[in-house]
Amino acid sequence: MTTSIRDPQRRRLLQGIALSTAALALPAWARAATAAATDAPILRAIPSSGERIPVVGLGTNAYGVQTAEEKAPLREVLRRLAEVGNSVIDTAPAYRNSEAVLGELIDELGLRDRFFLATKVTAPDGDVAAGIAQMEASLRNLRTDTIDLMMVHNLNGAEAIIPTLLEWKQAGRLRHIGITTSNDGQHAEAAALIRAHPLDVVQVNYSLGNRIAEDTVFPAAQERGTAVLLNVPLGGRRGSLFGRVRDVPLPEWATEFGATSWAQLFLKYNLGHPAVTAVLPGTTRLKNLEDNLAAGRGALPDASQRRRIEAFWDALPEQS
């Protein structure tokens, strides 16, 4: 005769003992992989608010799709990302109908409170009214009353629209505000805006293949306590990092900071910089999301390890 275990706390304890015993029976490499996979995600705070976000979010410039078939894998990506609460989802009106697709899928999944929604606005030629209309449309498309982060896209009309963003933030329609650039030529202007305005966030292009933001944007952000989000952290369409390592084996020393793929090495390199709050790699595939999320767990490279990564990268032949 068996007796059921009705005490939930005791049941969880016994289950934990059983799992621990089973784990000890695994070879060392398997135990290490299991531990890495179950590490809690690394969280970092937005300095101005203290709000903590996972260091790996999601870029959605490829989410402007139409059909149910195209939306199906995106739904699974969002469902998985929701398990890492308060993850940043970055979108923009410029990404075709990505805002509307995200609003539809997030509403369908009932997961709005699991995400930190970030989108963008422009005020071309200083047209604040056009920017306000764009933000109202973003609220409708994303099916939300409050946007967690509104950023001026590529600094377009920043000086004109920032006072309105501050008003909307004061009114509770926006929770954080900021600016974005993906253009090296705008870095000096971005740094000047960071120093001139109370911005919560700057989003900037930075990767192992393009470290220029270290010279201008990062120092301004650290000086002002501005969170730094990275777009194109894997190089992006204009110069993906993967082509340069297509036939190159991952160096053995990557395991020192838990990287088991090139994507993880690239993202962990970014996250090892003290100025960086989170990275926003874009993906529409669950497999790639899992790979990216693994970069946000466990160890990150320290300064000496980052220099080693840089030296390794710089010694590789240029991509043909």
XYZ file of C-alpha atoms in Angstrom, residues 101-288:
188
model
C 1.470 41.700 -35.312
C 3.030 41.922 -31.864
C -0.102 43.501 -30.423
C -2.245 40.749 -31.886
C -0.050 37.865 -30.734
C 0.652 39.234 -27.264
C -3.052 39.913 -26.747
C -3.944 36.443 -28.007
C -1.427 34.873 -25.607
C -2.575 37.087 -22.710
C 1.032 37.951 -21.879
C 1.207 41.754 -21.931
C 2.372 41.933 -18.321
C 5.273 39.579 -19.078
C 7.012 41.958 -21.488
C 8.816 45.288 -21.482
C 7.473 46.804 -24.703
C 9.700 49.297 -26.484
C 8.890 51.166 -29.671
C 9.952 54.311 -31.484
C 8.743 57.648 -32.790
C 9.947 60.268 -35.268
C 9.163 63.941 -35.745
C 10.376 64.650 -39.291
C 11.369 68.294 -39.749
C 10.356 68.898 -36.148
C 6.711 67.965 -36.763
C 5.591 67.186 -33.218
C 1.954 66.663 -34.248
C 3.037 63.897 -36.620
C 5.044 62.316 -33.808
C 2.064 62.423 -31.444
C -0.160 60.792 -34.083
C 2.469 58.099 -34.519
C 2.597 57.376 -30.779
C -1.193 57.179 -30.575
C -1.111 54.651 -33.421
C 1.572 52.643 -31.615
C -0.620 52.402 -28.517
C -3.487 51.111 -30.648
C -1.342 48.685 -32.625
C 0.336 47.258 -29.541
C -3.056 47.074 -27.763
C -1.795 48.684 -24.602
C -2.488 51.792 -22.538
C 1.149 52.277 -21.560
C 4.384 51.789 -23.470
C 7.351 50.801 -21.335
C 9.896 52.613 -23.486
C 9.454 55.162 -26.267
C 12.579 56.167 -28.200
C 13.208 58.727 -30.932
C 14.122 56.593 -33.939
C 17.540 57.429 -35.374
C 17.357 60.821 -33.633
C 14.776 62.002 -36.195
C 13.272 65.144 -34.654
C 14.722 64.387 -31.221
C 15.083 67.963 -29.957
C 11.519 68.762 -31.046
C 9.755 65.683 -29.652
C 11.670 64.999 -26.404
C 9.648 67.605 -24.407
C 6.454 65.794 -25.487
C 7.933 62.438 -24.449
C 8.656 63.911 -21.032
C 5.048 65.133 -20.780
C 3.707 61.708 -21.747
C 6.004 60.096 -19.217
C 4.758 62.445 -16.506
C 1.192 61.510 -17.474
C 1.979 57.786 -17.202
C 1.479 56.936 -20.879
C 5.190 56.207 -21.240
C 7.291 54.645 -18.503
C 10.751 55.356 -19.938
C 12.014 57.499 -22.809
C 15.138 57.500 -24.935
C 16.795 57.772 -28.326
C 18.159 55.327 -30.876
C 20.760 55.293 -33.589
C 22.175 52.579 -35.788
C 24.486 54.973 -37.627
C 28.105 55.580 -36.591
C 27.848 59.106 -37.948
C 25.145 59.962 -35.367
C 27.093 58.871 -32.293
C 28.374 62.340 -31.414
C 24.848 63.768 -31.675
C 23.480 60.917 -29.562
C 26.091 61.579 -26.871
C 25.183 65.285 -26.875
C 21.468 64.477 -26.467
C 22.232 62.112 -23.575
C 24.093 64.902 -21.807
C 21.412 67.506 -22.558
C 18.222 65.625 -21.609
C 17.006 63.286 -18.836
C 16.869 60.187 -21.024
C 16.362 56.777 -19.468
C 17.744 54.752 -22.367
C 19.946 55.010 -25.425
C 19.838 52.284 -28.049
C 22.942 52.121 -30.233
C 24.658 49.897 -32.788
C 27.519 47.939 -31.244
C 29.064 44.539 -31.826
C 32.425 42.808 -31.883
C 32.731 43.954 -35.486
C 31.879 47.605 -34.735
C 33.052 48.985 -31.393
C 32.929 52.693 -32.213
C 30.172 53.393 -29.682
C 32.756 52.793 -26.941
C 34.403 56.106 -27.841
C 31.381 58.414 -27.614
C 27.993 56.958 -26.660
C 29.079 54.621 -23.862
C 31.012 57.279 -21.881
C 28.078 59.701 -22.091
C 25.647 57.009 -20.942
C 27.855 55.992 -18.019
C 28.345 59.631 -17.025
C 24.579 60.305 -17.009
C 23.325 56.951 -15.721
C 21.564 56.112 -18.975
C 20.773 52.492 -19.786
C 22.340 51.160 -22.991
C 20.484 48.757 -25.286
C 22.323 47.308 -28.265
C 20.786 46.964 -31.697
C 22.545 44.787 -34.308
C 24.561 43.051 -31.542
C 25.333 40.244 -34.013
C 26.254 42.622 -36.807
C 22.883 42.763 -38.500
C 22.021 42.623 -42.166
C 24.650 45.209 -43.001
C 27.474 42.971 -41.773
C 26.563 39.798 -39.902
C 29.397 38.503 -37.746
C 28.680 34.887 -38.603
C 30.084 35.005 -42.129
C 33.569 35.691 -40.816
C 33.537 32.599 -38.580
C 31.647 30.261 -40.901
C 34.544 27.777 -41.089
C 36.190 28.705 -37.796
C 35.778 26.415 -34.777
C 34.688 28.027 -31.532
C 37.831 28.463 -29.401
C 38.065 26.121 -26.424
C 38.563 29.025 -24.028
C 34.994 30.204 -24.782
C 33.850 27.662 -22.170
C 35.545 29.813 -19.515
C 32.520 32.104 -19.675
C 29.971 29.487 -20.716
C 29.731 30.165 -24.463
C 28.882 27.064 -26.509
C 28.090 28.788 -29.829
C 29.306 31.775 -31.806
C 26.060 33.634 -31.094
C 26.615 33.192 -27.371
C 30.235 34.328 -27.613
C 29.254 37.446 -29.584
C 26.422 38.360 -27.210
C 28.393 37.589 -24.044
C 31.194 39.780 -25.379
C 28.709 42.677 -25.673
C 27.251 42.042 -22.246
C 30.706 41.965 -20.695
C 31.048 45.715 -21.285
C 30.114 47.593 -18.083
C 28.104 50.218 -19.982
C 25.726 47.711 -21.592
C 22.344 46.973 -20.016
C 20.854 44.558 -22.585
C 21.204 43.276 -26.142
C 18.386 43.027 -28.688
C 19.182 40.304 -31.227
C 16.427 39.807 -33.762
C 15.033 36.364 -34.486
C 11.864 34.702 -35.731
C 13.005 31.187 -34.811
C 12.615 29.435 -31.476
C 15.940 27.616 -31.891
C 17.812 30.885 -32.338
